[in-house]
Short mmCIF file of C-alpha atoms in Angstrom, two decimals:
data_model
loop_
_atom_site.label_atom_id
_atom_site.label_comp_id
_atom_site.label_asym_id
_atom_site.label_seq_id
_atom_site.Cartn_x
_atom_site.Cartn_y
_atom_site.Cartn_z
CA MET A 35 82.04 152.08 -45.76
CA ALA A 36 82.93 152.25 -49.46
CA HIS A 37 85.44 154.83 -50.52
CA PRO A 38 83.57 157.86 -52.02
CA GLN A 39 85.83 158.11 -55.01
CA LEU A 40 85.58 154.37 -55.79
CA ALA A 41 81.82 154.47 -55.52
CA HIS A 42 81.70 157.48 -57.79
CA SER A 43 83.85 155.76 -60.42
CA VAL A 44 81.96 152.45 -60.43
CA ALA A 45 78.42 153.74 -60.44
CA PRO A 46 78.57 155.34 -63.87
CA GLU A 47 79.97 152.14 -65.38
CA LEU A 48 77.19 149.96 -63.98
CA ASN A 49 74.58 152.53 -64.99
CA CYS A 50 71.78 150.74 -63.07
CA SER A 51 69.11 152.92 -64.55
CA PRO A 52 65.86 150.92 -65.04
CA THR A 53 65.71 152.00 -68.65
CA THR A 54 69.17 150.80 -69.72
CA THR A 55 70.17 147.67 -67.78
CA PRO A 56 70.29 144.62 -70.05
CA PHE A 57 69.42 142.28 -67.11
CA GLN A 58 66.37 144.17 -65.93
CA THR A 59 63.61 141.99 -64.39
CA ARG A 60 60.06 143.08 -63.77
CA ALA A 61 57.33 141.60 -61.65
CA ALA A 62 54.96 139.46 -63.66
CA SER A 63 51.68 141.15 -64.34
CA PRO A 64 48.45 139.51 -65.46
CA VAL A 65 47.72 139.49 -69.16
CA HIS A 66 44.51 141.32 -70.03
CA TYR A 67 42.84 140.30 -73.26
CA LEU A 68 40.49 142.45 -75.21
CA PRO A 69 37.14 140.79 -75.94
CA ASP A 70 38.30 139.71 -79.37
CA GLN A 71 41.78 138.61 -78.21
CA HIS A 72 40.90 135.58 -76.03
CA PRO A 73 42.53 132.30 -77.23
CA GLN A 74 40.14 130.58 -79.56
CA PHE A 75 39.50 126.82 -79.76
CA GLU A 76 40.95 125.57 -83.02
CA PRO A 77 39.43 122.25 -84.19
CA GLU A 78 42.33 121.63 -86.55
CA VAL A 79 44.84 121.78 -83.68
CA ALA A 80 42.71 119.44 -81.56
CA ILE A 81 42.40 116.97 -84.43
CA ASP A 82 46.14 117.06 -85.04
CA SER A 83 46.80 116.42 -81.35
CA MET A 84 44.42 113.47 -81.33
CA ARG A 85 45.98 112.11 -84.51
CA SER A 86 49.43 112.41 -82.95
CA PHE A 87 48.24 110.57 -79.82
CA ILE A 88 46.73 107.75 -81.87
CA GLN A 89 49.87 107.53 -83.97
CA SER A 90 52.17 107.30 -80.93
CA ARG A 91 49.98 105.16 -78.67
CA ILE A 92 47.85 103.01 -80.94
CA LEU A 93 49.40 102.63 -84.38
CA GLU A 94 53.04 102.24 -83.40
CA LYS A 95 53.74 98.66 -82.35
CA VAL A 96 56.32 97.31 -79.92
CA ASP A 97 56.59 93.64 -79.04
CA VAL A 98 55.54 93.27 -75.40
CA SER A 99 58.30 90.74 -74.74
CA SER A 100 60.77 93.60 -75.12
CA VAL A 101 58.82 95.57 -72.53
CA ASP A 102 57.99 93.00 -69.82
CA GLY A 103 61.44 91.41 -69.69
CA SER A 104 60.31 87.94 -70.78
CA ALA A 105 62.29 87.96 -74.04
CA THR A 106 65.58 87.17 -72.30
CA VAL A 107 64.27 84.27 -70.17
CA SER A 108 64.55 80.70 -71.43
CA ASN A 109 61.49 78.52 -71.87
CA SER A 110 62.75 76.00 -69.32
CA SER A 111 63.07 78.72 -66.68
CA LYS A 112 59.58 79.98 -67.47
CA SER A 113 58.13 76.47 -67.26
CA GLN A 114 59.72 75.82 -63.89
CA ALA A 115 58.47 79.14 -62.52
CA LEU A 116 54.92 78.50 -63.76
CA ALA A 117 54.93 74.98 -62.30
CA LEU A 118 55.88 76.35 -58.88
CA TYR A 119 53.24 79.06 -59.22
CA PHE A 120 50.50 76.50 -59.89
CA VAL A 121 51.63 74.28 -57.00
CA PHE A 122 51.66 77.12 -54.46
CA ASN A 123 48.52 78.81 -55.79
CA LEU A 124 46.41 75.67 -55.96
CA GLY A 125 47.79 74.46 -52.65
CA LEU A 126 46.89 77.66 -50.81
CA THR A 127 43.47 77.86 -52.48
CA LEU A 128 42.54 74.31 -51.46
CA PHE A 129 44.06 74.83 -48.02
CA ASN A 130 41.88 77.88 -47.45
CA LYS A 131 38.80 76.04 -48.69
CA ALA A 132 39.43 73.09 -46.39
CA ALA A 133 40.70 74.83 -43.29
CA MET A 134 39.78 78.51 -43.41
CA ASN A 135 36.12 78.45 -44.37
CA LYS A 136 35.24 79.22 -40.75
CA PHE A 137 37.17 82.49 -40.92
CA PRO A 138 35.09 84.75 -43.23
CA TYR A 139 37.22 87.85 -42.75
CA PRO A 140 39.11 88.47 -46.01
CA TYR A 141 40.77 91.73 -44.96
CA LEU A 142 42.10 90.29 -41.71
CA MET A 143 43.35 87.29 -43.65
CA THR A 144 45.03 89.63 -46.13
CA ALA A 145 46.70 91.48 -43.26
CA TYR A 146 47.86 88.16 -41.79
CA HIS A 147 49.31 87.05 -45.12
CA GLY A 148 51.04 90.41 -45.49
CA LEU A 149 52.49 90.08 -42.00
CA ALA A 150 53.71 86.56 -42.77
CA SER A 151 55.35 87.84 -45.97
CA PHE A 152 57.01 90.73 -44.14
CA ILE A 153 58.36 88.42 -41.44
CA GLY A 154 59.61 85.95 -44.03
CA THR A 155 61.36 88.56 -46.16
CA SER A 156 62.82 90.22 -43.05
CA VAL A 157 64.41 86.92 -42.05
CA LEU A 158 65.84 86.45 -45.55
CA LYS A 159 67.10 90.03 -45.54
CA SER A 160 68.88 89.51 -42.21
CA ARG A 161 70.56 86.44 -43.70
CA GLY A 162 71.85 88.42 -46.66
CA HIS A 163 69.61 86.99 -49.39
CA PHE A 164 68.87 90.51 -50.59
CA THR A 165 69.75 94.08 -49.70
CA ALA A 166 67.23 96.89 -49.45
CA SER A 167 68.11 99.57 -51.99
CA GLN A 168 67.69 103.31 -51.60
CA VAL A 169 64.32 104.31 -52.99
CA GLY A 170 64.41 108.05 -52.31
CA GLY A 171 61.61 109.79 -54.17
CA SER A 172 60.13 106.45 -55.30
CA ARG A 173 58.36 105.95 -51.99
CA VAL A 174 55.19 107.39 -53.50
CA THR A 175 55.31 104.68 -56.16
CA LEU A 176 55.62 101.99 -53.49
CA TYR A 177 52.75 103.49 -51.49
CA GLY A 178 50.61 103.47 -54.60
CA PHE A 179 51.61 99.90 -55.44
CA SER A 180 50.73 98.58 -51.98
CA PHE A 181 47.44 100.48 -52.02
CA LEU A 182 46.67 98.96 -55.44
CA TYR A 183 46.98 95.49 -53.91
CA THR A 184 44.69 96.38 -51.00
CA ILE A 185 42.05 98.26 -52.99
CA ASN A 186 41.93 95.40 -55.51
CA ILE A 187 40.78 93.06 -52.74
CA ALA A 188 38.33 95.66 -51.44
CA ILE A 189 36.72 96.20 -54.85
CA SER A 190 36.51 92.45 -55.47
CA ASN A 191 34.76 91.84 -52.14
CA ALA A 192 32.40 94.79 -52.63
CA SER A 193 31.38 93.62 -56.10
CA LEU A 194 30.77 90.07 -54.86
CA ALA A 195 28.03 91.43 -52.60
CA MET A 196 26.22 92.91 -55.62
CA VAL A 197 26.59 90.17 -58.24
CA THR A 198 26.33 86.40 -58.31
CA VAL A 199 29.50 84.34 -58.06
CA PRO A 200 29.29 82.97 -61.66
CA TYR A 201 28.85 86.50 -62.99
CA HIS A 202 31.82 87.70 -60.96
CA GLN A 203 34.04 84.91 -62.26
CA VAL A 204 33.04 85.51 -65.86
CA VAL A 205 33.94 89.21 -65.69
CA ARG A 206 37.18 88.51 -63.82
CA ALA A 207 38.11 86.06 -66.57
CA THR A 208 38.47 89.07 -68.90
CA THR A 209 41.56 90.26 -66.99
CA PRO A 210 43.86 89.21 -69.87
CA VAL A 211 41.92 91.58 -72.15
CA PHE A 212 42.54 94.50 -69.80
CA THR A 213 46.21 93.52 -69.58
CA ILE A 214 46.49 93.71 -73.38
CA LEU A 215 44.80 97.13 -73.40
CA ILE A 216 47.12 98.49 -70.69
CA TYR A 217 50.21 97.42 -72.61
CA ARG A 218 48.75 98.69 -75.87
CA ILE A 219 47.77 102.15 -74.65
CA PHE A 220 50.55 102.95 -72.20
CA PHE A 221 53.52 101.01 -73.63
CA GLN A 222 52.56 100.60 -77.32
CA GLY A 223 52.93 96.87 -76.74
CA THR A 224 51.34 94.29 -79.02
CA TYR A 225 51.16 90.51 -79.33
CA SER A 226 50.94 88.20 -82.31
CA ASN A 227 47.55 87.29 -83.75
CA THR A 228 48.00 83.68 -82.62
CA ILE A 229 48.26 84.89 -79.01
CA TYR A 230 45.09 86.92 -79.39
CA TRP A 231 43.15 83.99 -80.84
CA SER A 232 44.38 81.58 -78.15
CA LEU A 233 42.93 83.88 -75.47
CA VAL A 234 39.39 83.47 -76.83
CA PRO A 235 38.87 79.90 -75.52
CA VAL A 236 40.64 80.82 -72.27
CA VAL A 237 38.15 83.60 -71.51
CA VAL A 238 35.04 81.92 -72.96
CA GLY A 239 35.93 78.62 -71.30
CA VAL A 240 35.94 80.15 -67.82
CA GLY A 241 32.49 81.58 -68.51
CA LEU A 242 31.15 78.15 -69.44
CA ALA A 243 32.97 76.35 -66.64
CA THR A 244 31.43 78.65 -64.04
CA TYR A 245 28.03 78.71 -65.75
CA GLY A 246 25.22 79.38 -63.34
CA GLU A 247 22.76 82.04 -62.29
CA TYR A 248 23.84 85.41 -63.67
CA TYR A 249 22.64 88.52 -61.91
CA ALA A 250 24.24 91.92 -61.37
CA SER A 251 23.09 95.37 -60.37
CA THR A 252 24.42 98.32 -62.34
CA THR A 253 26.76 99.27 -59.50
CA GLY A 254 27.85 95.66 -59.14
CA LEU A 255 28.61 95.41 -62.85
CA LEU A 256 30.74 98.56 -62.79
CA LEU A 257 32.60 97.46 -59.66
CA THR A 258 33.28 94.00 -61.12
CA ILE A 259 34.66 95.51 -64.32
CA LEU A 260 36.76 97.91 -62.25
CA GLY A 261 38.03 94.94 -60.24
CA ALA A 262 39.11 93.13 -63.40
CA PHE A 263 40.92 96.24 -64.60
CA LEU A 264 42.65 96.71 -61.22
CA ALA A 265 43.72 93.06 -61.23
CA ALA A 266 45.32 93.58 -64.64
CA LEU A 267 46.91 96.87 -63.53
CA LYS A 268 48.31 95.22 -60.40
CA THR A 269 49.87 92.43 -62.46
CA VAL A 270 51.42 94.89 -64.93
CA ALA A 271 52.71 97.09 -62.08
CA THR A 272 54.31 94.07 -60.39
CA ASN A 273 56.17 93.31 -63.59
CA ARG A 274 57.24 96.91 -64.26
CA LEU A 275 58.65 97.44 -60.78
CA GLN A 276 60.93 94.44 -61.33
CA THR A 277 61.89 94.94 -64.97
CA ALA A 278 61.99 98.73 -65.40
CA GLY A 279 62.72 101.80 -63.33
CA LEU A 280 63.44 100.62 -59.79
CA HIS A 281 64.41 97.06 -60.85
CA PHE A 282 63.46 95.50 -57.53
CA SER A 283 64.09 91.84 -56.90
CA ALA A 284 61.04 89.76 -56.04
CA LEU A 285 62.11 89.54 -52.39
CA GLU A 286 62.72 93.27 -51.99
CA LEU A 287 59.47 94.19 -53.71
CA LEU A 288 57.54 91.81 -51.45
CA TYR A 289 59.43 93.11 -48.39
CA ARG A 290 58.48 96.71 -49.11
CA MET A 291 54.95 96.02 -50.32
CA SER A 292 53.94 93.75 -47.43
CA PHE A 293 55.15 96.25 -44.82
CA LEU A 294 52.85 98.90 -46.31
CA ALA A 295 49.95 96.56 -47.08
CA VAL A 296 49.44 95.30 -43.51
CA PRO A 297 48.18 98.58 -41.98
CA GLN A 298 46.11 99.25 -45.11
CA ALA A 299 44.43 95.83 -44.86
CA LEU A 300 43.78 96.37 -41.15
CA ALA A 301 42.19 99.74 -41.93
CA MET A 302 39.99 98.08 -44.58
CA SER A 303 39.05 95.40 -42.06
CA TRP A 304 38.00 98.01 -39.53
CA LEU A 305 35.98 99.94 -42.11
CA ALA A 306 34.28 96.72 -43.24
CA GLY A 307 33.26 95.94 -39.65
CA GLU A 308 35.41 92.85 -39.28
CA MET A 309 36.84 94.15 -36.00
CA ASN A 310 33.46 94.94 -34.51
CA MET A 311 33.22 92.92 -31.30
CA SER A 312 29.50 92.44 -31.83
CA THR A 313 30.06 90.64 -35.13
CA PHE A 314 33.54 89.16 -34.80
CA SER A 315 33.65 85.90 -32.90
CA TRP A 316 37.12 85.57 -31.46
CA SER A 317 36.43 81.91 -30.83
CA VAL A 318 36.52 81.43 -34.62
CA ALA A 319 40.29 81.75 -34.56
CA LYS A 320 40.43 78.82 -32.16
CA THR A 321 38.25 76.54 -34.25
CA ILE A 322 40.14 76.78 -37.56
CA ALA A 323 41.25 73.28 -38.43
CA PHE A 324 40.85 70.63 -41.02
CA ASP A 325 37.61 68.69 -41.01
CA LYS A 326 37.95 65.31 -39.30
CA THR A 327 37.23 63.55 -42.57
CA MET A 328 40.35 65.06 -44.15
CA VAL A 329 43.31 62.71 -44.36
CA LEU A 330 45.83 65.48 -43.76
CA THR A 331 46.35 66.48 -40.12
CA ILE A 332 48.32 69.46 -38.84
CA PRO A 333 50.69 69.05 -35.88
CA SER A 334 50.17 71.44 -32.96
CA GLY A 335 46.49 71.85 -33.80
CA GLN A 336 44.96 75.11 -34.88
CA VAL A 337 48.06 77.21 -34.27
CA GLY A 338 50.07 75.01 -36.59
CA CYS A 339 47.31 75.35 -39.18
CA LEU A 340 47.54 79.15 -39.10
CA ILE A 341 51.34 79.12 -39.21
CA LEU A 342 51.35 76.76 -42.18
CA ASN A 343 48.80 78.96 -43.95
CA GLY A 344 51.02 82.01 -43.45
CA MET A 345 54.08 80.16 -44.71
CA MET A 346 52.22 79.05 -47.83
CA ALA A 347 51.02 82.60 -48.44
CA PHE A 348 54.59 83.88 -48.13
CA GLY A 349 55.85 81.21 -50.52
CA LEU A 350 53.10 81.97 -53.02
CA ASN A 351 53.90 85.70 -52.97
CA VAL A 352 57.60 85.05 -53.60
CA VAL A 353 56.87 82.58 -56.40
CA SER A 354 54.20 84.84 -57.90
CA PHE A 355 56.48 87.89 -58.05
CA THR A 356 59.37 85.83 -59.44
CA THR A 357 57.18 84.18 -62.07
CA ASN A 358 55.70 87.51 -63.11
CA LYS A 359 59.17 88.86 -63.79
CA LYS A 360 60.08 85.84 -65.91
CA VAL A 361 56.94 85.22 -67.95
CA GLY A 362 55.26 88.66 -68.09
CA ALA A 363 51.93 90.04 -66.93
CA LEU A 364 49.71 88.56 -69.66
CA THR A 365 50.93 85.04 -69.02
CA MET A 366 50.21 85.54 -65.32
CA THR A 367 46.60 86.49 -66.03
CA VAL A 368 46.19 83.51 -68.35
CA ALA A 369 47.68 81.27 -65.66
CA ALA A 370 45.18 82.70 -63.17
CA ASN A 371 42.31 81.66 -65.47
CA VAL A 372 43.74 78.17 -65.90
CA LYS A 373 44.27 77.93 -62.13
CA GLN A 374 40.60 78.77 -61.63
CA ILE A 375 39.65 75.84 -63.85
CA MET A 376 42.09 73.53 -62.08
CA THR A 377 40.49 74.50 -58.78
CA ILE A 378 37.09 73.42 -60.11
CA VAL A 379 38.52 70.08 -61.25
CA LEU A 380 40.24 69.42 -57.91
CA SER A 381 37.14 70.49 -56.00
CA GLN A 382 35.20 67.85 -57.92
CA LEU A 383 37.75 65.25 -56.83
CA PHE A 384 37.95 66.27 -53.16
CA TRP A 385 34.43 67.56 -52.45
CA ASN A 386 32.34 65.89 -55.19
CA LEU A 387 31.44 69.17 -56.84
CA ASP A 388 28.76 68.66 -59.49
CA ILE A 389 30.00 69.47 -63.00
CA GLY A 390 27.50 69.58 -65.86
CA VAL A 391 28.04 69.24 -69.57
CA ILE A 392 28.34 73.01 -70.08
CA ASN A 393 30.81 73.27 -67.20
CA ALA A 394 32.89 70.39 -68.55
CA THR A 395 32.92 72.00 -72.01
CA GLY A 396 34.21 75.23 -70.47
CA ILE A 397 36.93 73.35 -68.61
CA GLY A 398 38.07 71.72 -71.82
CA LEU A 399 38.04 75.02 -73.72
CA THR A 400 40.09 76.82 -71.08
CA LEU A 401 42.68 74.07 -70.82
CA ALA A 402 42.94 73.85 -74.62
CA GLY A 403 43.27 77.63 -74.90
CA GLY A 404 45.91 77.67 -72.17
CA ALA A 405 47.86 74.97 -73.98
CA LEU A 406 47.67 76.89 -77.26
CA TYR A 407 48.76 80.10 -75.55
CA ALA A 408 51.73 78.32 -73.97
CA TYR A 409 52.69 76.73 -77.28
CA PHE A 410 52.62 79.97 -79.27
CA SER A 411 54.37 81.94 -76.52
CA MET A 412 57.19 79.45 -76.11
CA ARG A 413 57.63 78.94 -79.85
CA LYS A 414 58.16 82.67 -80.26
CA ALA A 415 60.38 82.92 -77.19
CA ALA A 416 62.59 80.11 -78.48
CA LYS A 417 63.40 82.20 -81.55
CA ILE A 418 64.44 85.12 -79.36
CA VAL A 419 66.28 83.41 -76.53
CA THR A 420 68.17 80.72 -78.44
CA PRO A 421 70.67 83.11 -80.12
CA VAL A 422 71.42 84.68 -76.74
CA GLU A 423 72.00 81.28 -75.17
CA ASP A 424 74.28 80.29 -78.07
CA MET A 425 76.39 83.39 -77.53
CA GLU A 426 76.68 82.62 -73.82
CA LYS A 427 77.80 79.05 -74.58
CA ALA A 428 80.36 80.36 -77.09
CA ASP A 429 81.85 82.61 -74.44
#
């Protein structure tokens, strides 16, 4: 118990009266406005805010190479990465066409590829090729990133059911345009006029190369456009997670993304009815193999075919993530368009696909546009990277 005299001497000094304490706090009470005191909408303030947004997000220009990390990578390194990307991407595409056409379950195949990638990266992690970093509060970002990959496939498949294949390919060819818009609006990034002009034949060429019957419902059109936007967003997000913020390596990003993507793809498969026993023929998995007319044969039969497919998917994911970090998101979308054209050319060689004059013109336009894009991109990069390389040699 406090001493009476001490309490008597301290209390007057503190003087805790509610009317005199300088640190007095009161419970917050609602503010009541009179009818003429409500905050009024001021058009001038709204216009100023919009002008400020346009000034900061549209008018200000930042070179994208300083945002996507490609400015510090040499042209030779970029060329090697792109070459590997084309080899793995075309190889897996043709492999699936030749051997997996009897397995029409895209979500299950996505889950299988994710599982193969997780197993592959887990093995590399156990051998010390990379170390998993502490992500802490960034788990939400990783969840969102993995979901972006899964929902991109879901939207693409849903739109394919509502539009014709040529229409779908034409709209998807506009992915570079959405990539430019994402960088422009969210990162104030811009490209040179020569880059913009070189994209015109790349996009138009794909439309001509895949020329055919065009039909789309309103819902199908909206879903296809959304799919193109999500494809661009996924590519930009892949680059940002490796070059800014978390700075993941390609292996760690794939390790974390594939672990989360597998259950999501399985859930999508179940929702799409792929796991329905009345529609899923389990014997299909036993009949996946190359056609007898194919020269290439797979040891150990169908099991070896599936294992090889998973290994190629894992390799493609690693190469794709690594290439994205080196060359940037826009180059990846342009490469995807060129890869689509290369697939048509190789399909004509292997499966005698009929190519008309309009299709051949589109193929030529896309390849020419891709070559122009590569030339302008590398010419600019040479001006940026060369001084850095000279400094390194001097050291």
